[in-house]
Coordinates of C-alpha atoms and ligand atoms in Angstrom, one line a residue:
X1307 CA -8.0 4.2 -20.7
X1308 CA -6.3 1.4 -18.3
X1309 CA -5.7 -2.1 -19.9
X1310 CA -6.7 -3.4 -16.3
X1311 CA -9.8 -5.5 -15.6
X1312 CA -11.7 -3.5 -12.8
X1313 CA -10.4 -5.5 -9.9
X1314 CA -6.8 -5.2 -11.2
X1315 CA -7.1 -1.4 -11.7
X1316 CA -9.0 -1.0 -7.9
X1317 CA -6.1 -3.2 -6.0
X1318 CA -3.3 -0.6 -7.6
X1319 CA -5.2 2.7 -6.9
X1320 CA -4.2 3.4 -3.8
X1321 CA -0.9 3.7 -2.3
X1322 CA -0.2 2.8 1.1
X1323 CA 2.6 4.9 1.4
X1324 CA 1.1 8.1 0.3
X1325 CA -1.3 7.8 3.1
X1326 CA 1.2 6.7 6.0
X1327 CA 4.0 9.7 5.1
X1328 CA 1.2 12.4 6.4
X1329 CA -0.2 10.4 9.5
X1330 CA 1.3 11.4 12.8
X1331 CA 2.3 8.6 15.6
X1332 CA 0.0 7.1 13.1
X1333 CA -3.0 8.9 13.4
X1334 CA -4.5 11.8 11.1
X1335 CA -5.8 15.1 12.3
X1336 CA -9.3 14.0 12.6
X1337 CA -10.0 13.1 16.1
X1338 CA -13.4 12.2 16.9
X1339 CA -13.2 12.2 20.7
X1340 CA -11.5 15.8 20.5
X1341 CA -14.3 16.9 18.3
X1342 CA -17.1 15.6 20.2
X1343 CA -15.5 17.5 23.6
X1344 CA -15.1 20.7 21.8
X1345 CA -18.5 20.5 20.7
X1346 CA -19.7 19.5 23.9
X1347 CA -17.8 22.3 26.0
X1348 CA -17.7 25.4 24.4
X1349 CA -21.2 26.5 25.2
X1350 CA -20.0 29.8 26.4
X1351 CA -22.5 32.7 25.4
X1352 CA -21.2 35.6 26.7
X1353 CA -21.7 38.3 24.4
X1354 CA -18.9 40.4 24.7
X1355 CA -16.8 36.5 24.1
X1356 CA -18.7 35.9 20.9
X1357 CA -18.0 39.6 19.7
X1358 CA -14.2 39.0 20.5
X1359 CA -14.4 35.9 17.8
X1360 CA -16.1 37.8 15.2
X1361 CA -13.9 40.6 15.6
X1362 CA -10.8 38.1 15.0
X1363 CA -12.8 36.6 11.6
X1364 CA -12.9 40.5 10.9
X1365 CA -9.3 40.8 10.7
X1366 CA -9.1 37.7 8.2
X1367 CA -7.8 35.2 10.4
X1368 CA -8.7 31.5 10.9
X1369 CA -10.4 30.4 13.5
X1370 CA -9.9 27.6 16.7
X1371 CA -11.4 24.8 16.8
X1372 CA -12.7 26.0 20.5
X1373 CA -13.5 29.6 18.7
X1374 CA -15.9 27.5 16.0
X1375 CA -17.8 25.5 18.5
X1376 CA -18.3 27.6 20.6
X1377 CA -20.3 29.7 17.5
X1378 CA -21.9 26.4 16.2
X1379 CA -23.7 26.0 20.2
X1380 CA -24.8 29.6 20.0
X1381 CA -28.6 29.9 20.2
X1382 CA -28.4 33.9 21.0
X1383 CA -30.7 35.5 18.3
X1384 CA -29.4 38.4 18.4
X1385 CA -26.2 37.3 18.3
X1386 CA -26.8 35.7 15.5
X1387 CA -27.9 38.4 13.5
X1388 CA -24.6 40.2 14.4
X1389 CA -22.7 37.0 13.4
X1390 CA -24.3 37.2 9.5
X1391 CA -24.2 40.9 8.8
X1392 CA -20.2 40.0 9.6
X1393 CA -19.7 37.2 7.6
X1394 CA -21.6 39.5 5.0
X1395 CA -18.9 42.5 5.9
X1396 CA -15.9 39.6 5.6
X1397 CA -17.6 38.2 2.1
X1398 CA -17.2 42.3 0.8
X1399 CA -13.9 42.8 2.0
X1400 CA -11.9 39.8 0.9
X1401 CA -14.1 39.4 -1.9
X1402 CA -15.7 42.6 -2.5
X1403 CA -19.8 42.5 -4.1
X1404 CA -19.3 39.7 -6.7
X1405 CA -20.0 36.3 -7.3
X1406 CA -17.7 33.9 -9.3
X1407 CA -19.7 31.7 -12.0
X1408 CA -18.8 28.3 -13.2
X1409 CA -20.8 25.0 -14.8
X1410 CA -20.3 21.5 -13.9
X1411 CA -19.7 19.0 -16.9
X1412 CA -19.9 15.2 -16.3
X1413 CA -17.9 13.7 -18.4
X1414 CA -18.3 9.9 -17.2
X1415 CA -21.1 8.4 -14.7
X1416 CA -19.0 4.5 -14.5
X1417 CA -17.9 3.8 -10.5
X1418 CA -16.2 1.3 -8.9
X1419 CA -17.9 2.2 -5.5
X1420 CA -21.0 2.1 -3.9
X1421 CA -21.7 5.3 -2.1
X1422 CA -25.1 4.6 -0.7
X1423 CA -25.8 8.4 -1.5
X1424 CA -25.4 8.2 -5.3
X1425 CA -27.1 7.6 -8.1
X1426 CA -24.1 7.0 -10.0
X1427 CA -23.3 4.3 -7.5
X1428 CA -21.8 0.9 -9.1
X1429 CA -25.2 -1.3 -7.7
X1430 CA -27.7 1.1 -9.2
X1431 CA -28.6 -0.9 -11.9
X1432 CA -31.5 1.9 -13.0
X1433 CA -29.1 4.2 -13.7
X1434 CA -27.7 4.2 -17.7
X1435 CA -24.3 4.5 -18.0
X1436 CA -22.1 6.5 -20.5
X1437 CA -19.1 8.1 -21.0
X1438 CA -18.4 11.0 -23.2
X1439 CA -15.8 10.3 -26.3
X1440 CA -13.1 13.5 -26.7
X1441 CA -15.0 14.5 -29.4
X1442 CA -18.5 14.8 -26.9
X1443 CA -16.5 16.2 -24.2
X1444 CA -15.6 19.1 -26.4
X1445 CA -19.3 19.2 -27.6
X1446 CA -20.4 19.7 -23.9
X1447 CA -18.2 22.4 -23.4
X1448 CA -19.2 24.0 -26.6
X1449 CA -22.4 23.7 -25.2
X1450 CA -21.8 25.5 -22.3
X1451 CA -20.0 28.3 -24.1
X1452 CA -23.2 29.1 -25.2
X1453 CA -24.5 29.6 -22.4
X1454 CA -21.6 32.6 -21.6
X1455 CA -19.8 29.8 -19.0
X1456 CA -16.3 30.6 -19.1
X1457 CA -15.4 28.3 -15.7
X1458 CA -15.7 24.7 -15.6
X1459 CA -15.9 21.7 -12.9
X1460 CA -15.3 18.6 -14.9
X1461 CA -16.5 15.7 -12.6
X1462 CA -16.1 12.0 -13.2
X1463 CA -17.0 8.4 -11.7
X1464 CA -14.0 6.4 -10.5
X1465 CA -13.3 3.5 -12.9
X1466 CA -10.5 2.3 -15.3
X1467 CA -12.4 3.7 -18.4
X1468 CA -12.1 7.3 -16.7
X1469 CA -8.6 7.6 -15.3
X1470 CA -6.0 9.6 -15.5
X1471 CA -5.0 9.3 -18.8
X1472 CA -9.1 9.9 -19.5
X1473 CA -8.9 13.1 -16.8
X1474 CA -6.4 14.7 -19.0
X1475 CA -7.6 14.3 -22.0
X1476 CA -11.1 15.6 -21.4
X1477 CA -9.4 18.7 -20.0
X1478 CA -7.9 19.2 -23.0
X1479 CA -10.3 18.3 -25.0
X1480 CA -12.7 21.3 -22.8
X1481 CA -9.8 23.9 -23.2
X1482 CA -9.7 23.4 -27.1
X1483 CA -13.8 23.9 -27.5
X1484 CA -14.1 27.0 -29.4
X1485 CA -17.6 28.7 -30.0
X1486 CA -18.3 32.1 -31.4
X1487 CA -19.9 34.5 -29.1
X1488 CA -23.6 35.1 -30.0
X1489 CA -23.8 38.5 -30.8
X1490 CA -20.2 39.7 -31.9
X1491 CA -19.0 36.3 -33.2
X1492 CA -15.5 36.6 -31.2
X1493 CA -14.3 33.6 -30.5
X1494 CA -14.7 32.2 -27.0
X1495 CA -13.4 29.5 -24.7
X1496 CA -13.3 28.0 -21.5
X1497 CA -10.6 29.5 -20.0
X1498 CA -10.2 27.4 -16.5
X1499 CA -11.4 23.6 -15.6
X1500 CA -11.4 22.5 -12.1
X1501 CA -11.9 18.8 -11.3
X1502 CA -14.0 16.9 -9.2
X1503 CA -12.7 13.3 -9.8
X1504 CA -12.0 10.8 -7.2
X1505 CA -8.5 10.8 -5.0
X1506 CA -5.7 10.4 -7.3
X1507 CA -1.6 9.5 -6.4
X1508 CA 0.8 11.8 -6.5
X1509 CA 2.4 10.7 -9.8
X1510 CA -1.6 11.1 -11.7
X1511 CA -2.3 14.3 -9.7
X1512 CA 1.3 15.8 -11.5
X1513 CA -0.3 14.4 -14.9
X1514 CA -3.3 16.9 -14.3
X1515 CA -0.9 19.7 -12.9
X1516 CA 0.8 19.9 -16.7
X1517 CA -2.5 19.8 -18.6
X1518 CA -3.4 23.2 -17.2
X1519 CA -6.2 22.3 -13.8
X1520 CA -7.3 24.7 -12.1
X1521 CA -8.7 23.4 -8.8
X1522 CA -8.4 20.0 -7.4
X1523 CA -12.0 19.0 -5.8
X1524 CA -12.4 16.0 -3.3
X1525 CA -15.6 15.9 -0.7
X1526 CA -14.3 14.3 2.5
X1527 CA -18.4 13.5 2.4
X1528 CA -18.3 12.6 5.8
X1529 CA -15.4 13.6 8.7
X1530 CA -17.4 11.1 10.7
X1531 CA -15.2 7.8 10.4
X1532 CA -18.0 5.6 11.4
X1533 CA -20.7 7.2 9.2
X1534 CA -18.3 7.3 6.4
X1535 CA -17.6 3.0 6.9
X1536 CA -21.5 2.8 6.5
X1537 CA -22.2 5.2 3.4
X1538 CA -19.1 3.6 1.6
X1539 CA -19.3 0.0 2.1
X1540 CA -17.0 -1.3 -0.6
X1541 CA -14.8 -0.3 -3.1
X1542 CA -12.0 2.4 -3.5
X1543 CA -14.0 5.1 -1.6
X1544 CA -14.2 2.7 1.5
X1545 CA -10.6 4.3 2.9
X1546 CA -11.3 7.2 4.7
X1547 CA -7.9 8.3 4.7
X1548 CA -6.5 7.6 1.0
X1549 CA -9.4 10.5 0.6
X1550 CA -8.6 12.6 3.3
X1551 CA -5.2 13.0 2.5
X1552 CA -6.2 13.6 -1.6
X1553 CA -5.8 17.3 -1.4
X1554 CA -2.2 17.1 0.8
X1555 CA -1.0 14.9 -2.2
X1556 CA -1.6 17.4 -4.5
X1557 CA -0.3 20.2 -2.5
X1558 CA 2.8 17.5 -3.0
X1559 CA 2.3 17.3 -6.7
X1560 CA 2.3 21.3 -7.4
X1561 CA -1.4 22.1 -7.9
X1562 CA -1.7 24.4 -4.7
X1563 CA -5.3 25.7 -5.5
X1564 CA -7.9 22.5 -3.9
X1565 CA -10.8 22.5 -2.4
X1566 CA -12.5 20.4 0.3
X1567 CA -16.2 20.1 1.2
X1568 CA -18.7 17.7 2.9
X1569 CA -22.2 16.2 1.8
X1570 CA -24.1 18.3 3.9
X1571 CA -27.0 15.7 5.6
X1572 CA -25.1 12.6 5.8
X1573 CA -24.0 13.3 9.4
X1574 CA -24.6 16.0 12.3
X1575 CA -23.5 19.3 10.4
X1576 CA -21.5 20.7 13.6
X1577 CA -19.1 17.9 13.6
X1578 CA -18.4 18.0 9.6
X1579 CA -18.1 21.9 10.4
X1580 CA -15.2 20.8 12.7
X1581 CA -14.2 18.5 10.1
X1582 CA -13.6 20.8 7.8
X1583 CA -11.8 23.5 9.9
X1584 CA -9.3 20.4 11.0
X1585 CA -8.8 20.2 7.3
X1586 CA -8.2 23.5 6.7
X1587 CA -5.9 23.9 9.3
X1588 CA -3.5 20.8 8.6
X1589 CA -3.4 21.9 5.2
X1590 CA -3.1 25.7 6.4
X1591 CA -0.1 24.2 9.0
X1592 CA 1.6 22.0 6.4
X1593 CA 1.5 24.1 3.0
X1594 CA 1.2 27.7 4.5
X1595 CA -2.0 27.4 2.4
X1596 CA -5.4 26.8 2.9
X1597 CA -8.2 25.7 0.7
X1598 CA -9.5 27.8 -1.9
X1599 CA -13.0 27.2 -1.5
X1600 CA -15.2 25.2 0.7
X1601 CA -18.2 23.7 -0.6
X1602 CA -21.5 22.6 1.0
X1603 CA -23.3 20.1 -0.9
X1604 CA -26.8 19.3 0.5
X1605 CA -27.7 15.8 0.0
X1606 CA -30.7 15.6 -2.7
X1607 CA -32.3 12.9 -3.4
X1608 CA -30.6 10.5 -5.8
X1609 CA -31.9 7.6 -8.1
X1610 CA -32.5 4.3 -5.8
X1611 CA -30.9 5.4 -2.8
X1612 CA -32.8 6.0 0.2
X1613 CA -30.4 7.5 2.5
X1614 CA -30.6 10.5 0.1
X1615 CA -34.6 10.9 1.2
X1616 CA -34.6 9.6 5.0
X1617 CA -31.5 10.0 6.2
X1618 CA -31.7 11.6 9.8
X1619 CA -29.3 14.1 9.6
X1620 CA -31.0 15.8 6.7
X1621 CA -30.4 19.6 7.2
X1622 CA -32.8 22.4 8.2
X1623 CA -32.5 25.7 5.3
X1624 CA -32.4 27.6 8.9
X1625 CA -28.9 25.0 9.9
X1626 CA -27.7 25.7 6.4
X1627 CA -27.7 29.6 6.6
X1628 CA -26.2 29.2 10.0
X1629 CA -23.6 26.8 8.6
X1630 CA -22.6 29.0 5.7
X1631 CA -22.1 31.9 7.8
X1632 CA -19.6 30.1 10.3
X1633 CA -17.7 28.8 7.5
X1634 CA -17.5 32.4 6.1
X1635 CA -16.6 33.7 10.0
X1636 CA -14.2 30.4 10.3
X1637 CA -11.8 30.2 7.7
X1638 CA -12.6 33.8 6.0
X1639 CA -9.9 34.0 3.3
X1640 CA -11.8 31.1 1.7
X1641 CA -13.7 30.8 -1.5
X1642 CA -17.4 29.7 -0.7
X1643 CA -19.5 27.2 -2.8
X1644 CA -22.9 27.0 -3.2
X1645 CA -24.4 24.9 -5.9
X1646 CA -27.1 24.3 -7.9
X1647 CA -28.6 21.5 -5.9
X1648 CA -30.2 24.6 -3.5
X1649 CA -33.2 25.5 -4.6
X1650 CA -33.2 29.4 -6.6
X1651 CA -35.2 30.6 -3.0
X1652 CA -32.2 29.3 -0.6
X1653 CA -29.8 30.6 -3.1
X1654 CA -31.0 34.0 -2.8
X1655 CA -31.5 34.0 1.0
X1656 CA -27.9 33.4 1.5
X1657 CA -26.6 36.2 -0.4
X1658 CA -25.9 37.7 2.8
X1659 CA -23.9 34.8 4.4
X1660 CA -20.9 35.7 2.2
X1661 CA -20.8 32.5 -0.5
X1662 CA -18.7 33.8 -2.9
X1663 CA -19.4 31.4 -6.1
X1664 CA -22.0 29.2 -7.7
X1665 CA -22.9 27.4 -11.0
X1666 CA -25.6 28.2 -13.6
X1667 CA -27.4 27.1 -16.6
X1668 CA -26.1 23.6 -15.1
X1669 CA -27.0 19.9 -16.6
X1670 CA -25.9 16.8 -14.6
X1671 CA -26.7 14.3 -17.1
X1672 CA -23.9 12.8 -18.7
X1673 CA -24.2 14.6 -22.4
X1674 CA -26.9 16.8 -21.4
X1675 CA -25.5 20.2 -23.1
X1676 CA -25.6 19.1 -26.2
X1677 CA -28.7 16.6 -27.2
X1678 CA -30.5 14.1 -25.5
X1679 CA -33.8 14.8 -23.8
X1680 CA -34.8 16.0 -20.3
X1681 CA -36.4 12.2 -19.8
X1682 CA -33.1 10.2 -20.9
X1683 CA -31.0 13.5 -18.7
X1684 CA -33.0 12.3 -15.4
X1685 CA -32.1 8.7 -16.2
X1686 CA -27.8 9.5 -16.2
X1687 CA -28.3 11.9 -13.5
X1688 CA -26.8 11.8 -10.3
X1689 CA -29.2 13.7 -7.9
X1690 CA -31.8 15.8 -9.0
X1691 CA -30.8 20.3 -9.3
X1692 CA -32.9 22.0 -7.6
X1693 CA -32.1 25.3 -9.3
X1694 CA -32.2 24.8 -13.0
X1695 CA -32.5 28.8 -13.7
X1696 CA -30.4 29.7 -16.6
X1697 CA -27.1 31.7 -16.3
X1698 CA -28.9 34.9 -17.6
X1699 CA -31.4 34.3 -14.6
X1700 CA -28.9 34.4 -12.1
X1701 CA -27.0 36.9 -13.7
X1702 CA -30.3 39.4 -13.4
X1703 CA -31.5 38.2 -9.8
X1704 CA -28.0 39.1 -8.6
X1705 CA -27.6 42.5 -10.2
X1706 CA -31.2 43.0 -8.4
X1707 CA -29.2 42.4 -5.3
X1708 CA -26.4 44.5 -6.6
X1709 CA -24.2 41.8 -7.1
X1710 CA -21.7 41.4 -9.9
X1711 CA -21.5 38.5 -11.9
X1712 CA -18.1 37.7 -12.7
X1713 CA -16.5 35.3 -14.7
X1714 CA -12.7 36.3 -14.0
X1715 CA -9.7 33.7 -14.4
X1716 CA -7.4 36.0 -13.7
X1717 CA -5.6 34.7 -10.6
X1718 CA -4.7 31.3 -12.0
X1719 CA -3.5 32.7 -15.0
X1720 CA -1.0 35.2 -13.6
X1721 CA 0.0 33.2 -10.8
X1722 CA -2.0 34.7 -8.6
X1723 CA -2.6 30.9 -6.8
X1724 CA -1.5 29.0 -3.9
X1725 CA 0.8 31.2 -1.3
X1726 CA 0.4 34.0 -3.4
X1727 CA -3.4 34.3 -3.6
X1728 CA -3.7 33.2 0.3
X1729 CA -1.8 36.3 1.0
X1730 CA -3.8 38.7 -0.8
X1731 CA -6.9 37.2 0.3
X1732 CA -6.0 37.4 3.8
X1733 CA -4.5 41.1 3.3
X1734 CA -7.5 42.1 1.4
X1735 CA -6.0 42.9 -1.7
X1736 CA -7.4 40.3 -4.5
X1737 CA -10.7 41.3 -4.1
X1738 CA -9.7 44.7 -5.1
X1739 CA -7.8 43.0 -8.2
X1740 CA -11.0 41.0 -8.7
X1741 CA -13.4 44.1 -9.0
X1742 CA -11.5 45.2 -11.7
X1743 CA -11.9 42.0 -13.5
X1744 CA -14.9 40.9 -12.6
X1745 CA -16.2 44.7 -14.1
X1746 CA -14.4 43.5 -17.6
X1747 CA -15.6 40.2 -17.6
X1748 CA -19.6 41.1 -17.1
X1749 CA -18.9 43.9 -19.3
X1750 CA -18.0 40.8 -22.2
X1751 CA -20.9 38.9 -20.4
X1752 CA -23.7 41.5 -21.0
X1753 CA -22.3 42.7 -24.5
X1754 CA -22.2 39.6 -25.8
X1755 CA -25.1 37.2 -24.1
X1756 CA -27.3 38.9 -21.7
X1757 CA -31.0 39.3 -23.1
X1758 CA -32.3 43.2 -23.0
X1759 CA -33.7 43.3 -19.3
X1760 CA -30.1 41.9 -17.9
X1761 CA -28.0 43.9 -20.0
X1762 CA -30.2 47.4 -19.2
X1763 CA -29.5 46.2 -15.5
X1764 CA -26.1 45.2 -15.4
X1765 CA -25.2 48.4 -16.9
X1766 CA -26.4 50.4 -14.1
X1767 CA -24.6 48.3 -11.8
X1768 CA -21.2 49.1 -14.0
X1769 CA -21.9 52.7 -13.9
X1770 CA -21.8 52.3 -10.4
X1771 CA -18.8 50.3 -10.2
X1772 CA -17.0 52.7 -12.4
X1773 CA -17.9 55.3 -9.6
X1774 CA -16.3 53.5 -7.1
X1775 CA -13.7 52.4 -8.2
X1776 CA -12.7 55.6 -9.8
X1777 CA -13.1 57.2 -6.0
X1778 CA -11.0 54.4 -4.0
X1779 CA -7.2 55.7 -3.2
X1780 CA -5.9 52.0 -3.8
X1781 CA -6.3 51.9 -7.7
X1782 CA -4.6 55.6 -8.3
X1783 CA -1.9 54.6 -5.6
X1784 CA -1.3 51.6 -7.5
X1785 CA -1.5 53.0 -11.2
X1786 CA -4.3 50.5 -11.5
X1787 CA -7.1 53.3 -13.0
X1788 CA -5.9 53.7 -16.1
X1789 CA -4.6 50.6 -17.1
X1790 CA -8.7 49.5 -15.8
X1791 CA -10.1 52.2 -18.0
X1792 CA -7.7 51.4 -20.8
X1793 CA -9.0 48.1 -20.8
X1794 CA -12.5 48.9 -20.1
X1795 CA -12.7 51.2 -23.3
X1796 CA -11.3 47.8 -25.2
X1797 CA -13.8 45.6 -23.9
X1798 CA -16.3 48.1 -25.0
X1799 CA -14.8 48.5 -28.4
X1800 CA -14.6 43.9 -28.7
X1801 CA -11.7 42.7 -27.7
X1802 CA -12.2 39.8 -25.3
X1803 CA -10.5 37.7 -22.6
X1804 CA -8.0 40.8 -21.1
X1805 CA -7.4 41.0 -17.4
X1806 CA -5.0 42.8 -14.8
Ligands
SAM1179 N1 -16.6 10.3 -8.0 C1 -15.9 11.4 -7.4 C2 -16.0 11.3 -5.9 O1 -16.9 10.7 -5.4 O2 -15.2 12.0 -5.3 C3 -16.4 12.7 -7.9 C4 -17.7 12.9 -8.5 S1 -19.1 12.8 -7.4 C5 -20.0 12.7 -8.8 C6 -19.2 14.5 -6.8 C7 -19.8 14.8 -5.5 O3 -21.2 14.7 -5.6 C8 -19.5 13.8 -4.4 O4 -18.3 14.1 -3.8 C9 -20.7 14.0 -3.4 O5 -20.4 14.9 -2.4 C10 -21.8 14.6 -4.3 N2 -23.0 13.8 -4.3 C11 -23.1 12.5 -4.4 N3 -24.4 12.1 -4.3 C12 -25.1 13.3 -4.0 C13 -26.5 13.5 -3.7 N4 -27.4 12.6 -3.6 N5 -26.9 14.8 -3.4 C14 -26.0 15.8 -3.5 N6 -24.7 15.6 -3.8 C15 -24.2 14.4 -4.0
SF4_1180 FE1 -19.0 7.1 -7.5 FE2 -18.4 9.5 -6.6 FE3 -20.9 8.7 -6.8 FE4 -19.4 7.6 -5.0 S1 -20.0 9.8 -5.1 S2 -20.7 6.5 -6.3 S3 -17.4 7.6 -6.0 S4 -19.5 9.0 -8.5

């Protein structure tokens, strides 16, 4: 924890140069002129022109900005339809027919700024502060080992009590949690964190980089520089671009998985879709790499804040399937978010559009996986879930949909990040990877936590699985198949935690 008082820690946070050393003639790649013009020209709705795009997102490759708009003005129904059943068909080739798992833990709700979205925001006196010793930071993710959770997003406020040195050690302090499997007692553990913490310097995001993280989250929130000045009126958060450069400075400090997103309702969602392709391609341009995942947090309503209920760019379920398909049909190598804070009904409805990972059995109080009750949760919360189904839910609604739950780490712990991943994604090749693992790890999943009606499901769906992968060319070719079966017959037998 910083010695500093909190106006001595703010006034060092950011570093000036670390900002200017990406700008170009000064400016940064969010230009809100440009956007508004591409917006406002690319109407064309010539069929065989929007077919041309979405045969470009089928081979894997990123869209223009003039490409994007020019989807995001389309009001052709039937064009529309074609548009999801490809970002479905892109969703199954780069990522095949799973869906990626993980569990937020807050570890702090303290802030230094005064996002007029948040209930954690530093003028919301009704909301109770805490933050989590080491010892209840390993408690949470005990707690969410027992849920079958093997992926975590550890999320913090921005103040002097949680900095870097605090960052670290709670990810340590997740990674050495250790809780014995319900039904076969074998030990388990979280085996990757991601952070959502606020932007850090080069030198602190290095400190996280040799403690183990997995993904580096930061929300640009708004692209809009003028909406963003009014939802973040003071503090640290009030410069735009010591955020929006965040994820470039951790490209610099060797953590090459990151992830970008916007808070879906704070401003018109075609300009933050253009937002977000701008960031995607500057990073894409600079690092040869793109970001992991996007995510699309819908504002809900928070604690004291009123923009959260009445602000007038609160989105439409109908926008947000649109918007989740152009993401998938924009930048289609990319990981796709879609969080708890959707309701279980808008969760299911976009299966289709191609999102390829969500959270489960999730608490957003600060200590809310191992006591406290729902009444004190509410009161350290920082918006309100709107699906609070339990993993073993979402596990059985997706194998209804023929969906496999997977809780592989695979990738980041062979290496399988950065360049490397971004060139299988965009060849098609680490979904095929991923199948395997994803079989193995609901294999553990159902063995070990599903209740009876999951696991009779879920082990259909593997029969199934085992079928096709058995008849597809690439895992004989490879010498994948046995190795897969090998491993297969293992899991089966109790061994835990091996991957190819
Ligand atoms: N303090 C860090 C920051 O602001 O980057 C990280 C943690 S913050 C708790 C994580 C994210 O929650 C924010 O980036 C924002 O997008 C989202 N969020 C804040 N208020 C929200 C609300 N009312 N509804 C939905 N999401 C919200
Ligand atoms: Fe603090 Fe993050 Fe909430 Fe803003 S969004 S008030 S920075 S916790």
């Amino acid at each position: 924890m910083s010695t500093l008082n909190a106006k001595e820690w703010m006034d060092q946070v950011i570093k000036q140069d670390e900002i200017d050393k990406y700008l170009i003639d000064g400016k940064d790649f969010i230009d809100d002129t440009k956007i508004k013009e591409k917006l406002n020209v690319n109407r064309c709705s010539d069929r065989e022109y929007i077919r041309s795009i979405i045969k470009k997102s089928l081979s894997i490759t990123t869209l223009t900005p003039d490409e994007t708009a020019t989807l995001l003005n389309l009001e052709d129904e039937e064009m529309w339809k074609e548009l999801h059943a490809a970002a479905y068909e892109i969703k199954r080739r780069v990522y095949d027919n799973r869906i990626v798992f993980f569990a937020p833990l807050y570890c702090s709700n303290l802030c230094v700024n005064s996002c007029r979205y948040c209930g954690f925001r530093k003028d919301n006196e009704d909301e109770v502060r805490r933050i989590l010793s080491m010892e209840e930071v390993e408690k949470e993710a005990e707690g969410i080992l027992d849920s079958g959770n093997k992926r975590v997003i550890a999320v913090f406020g921005e103040h002097p009590t949680s900095d870097i040195d605090y960052i670290c050690d709670s990810l340590k302090a997740i990674y050495k949690a250790k809780k014995p499997a319900p039904r076969s007692g074998k030990e388990s553990y979280i085996r990757r964190v991601n952070v959502n913490a606020a932007p850090l310097s080069t030198d602190d995001l290095k400190k996280l980089m040799d403690v183990g993280i997995g993904t580096y989250q930061v929300f640009q929130e708004t692209y809009n520089k003028e909406m963003y000045k009014y939802m973040h009126p003071a503090g640290i958060k009030s410069d735009y671009r010591w955020r929006l450069y965040a994820l470039h400075r951790a490209m610099d400090a060797g953590i090459d998985d990151v992830a970008i997103g916007a808070l879906f309702g704070l401003y018109d969602w075609k300009y933050e879709m253009m937002g977000l392709l701008y960031h995607a391609i500057d990073l894409e341009n600079r690092y040869g790499i793109g970001p992991h995942t996007i995510s699309v947090p819908r504002l809900n309503v928070a604690a004291g804040s009123s923009v959260s209920s009445d602000s007038e760019y609160l989105m439409s379920d109908e926008d947000f399937k649109k918007l989740v398909t152009i993401i998938r049909l924009s930048v289609p190598y990319t990981g796709l978010i879609v969080t708890a804070r959707e309701t279980p009904e808008v969760r299911e409805s976009l299966i289709g559009s191609g999102y390829t990972q969500m959270d489960a059995s999730s608490k957003i109080g600060i200590g809310a996986y191992s006591k406290h009750s729902d009444a004190q949760e509410k009161e350290e919360q920082q918006f309100l879930l709107g699906d609070t189904r339990t993993l073993d839910e979402c596990v059985y609604s997706l194998a209804q949909n023929g969906i496999i739950t997977s809780f592989c780490t695979a990738g980041y712990r062979c290496g399988r990040t950065g360049d490397k991943i971004m060139g299988l994604l965009k060849n098609c090749v680490e979904g095929k990877f991923c199948k395997l693992n994803a079989v193995l790890t609901y294999k553990e999943y159902l063995d070990d936590y599903a209740s009876d009606k999951t696991r009779e499901l879920g082990e259909k769906l593997i029969e199934k699985e085992m079928k096709a992968i058995r008849e597809m060319p690439f895992y004989k070719e490879k010498n994948l198949l046995t190795t897969f079966e090998q491993y297969y017959e293992r899991i089966s037998q109790g061994e835990s935690d091996i991957y190819i």
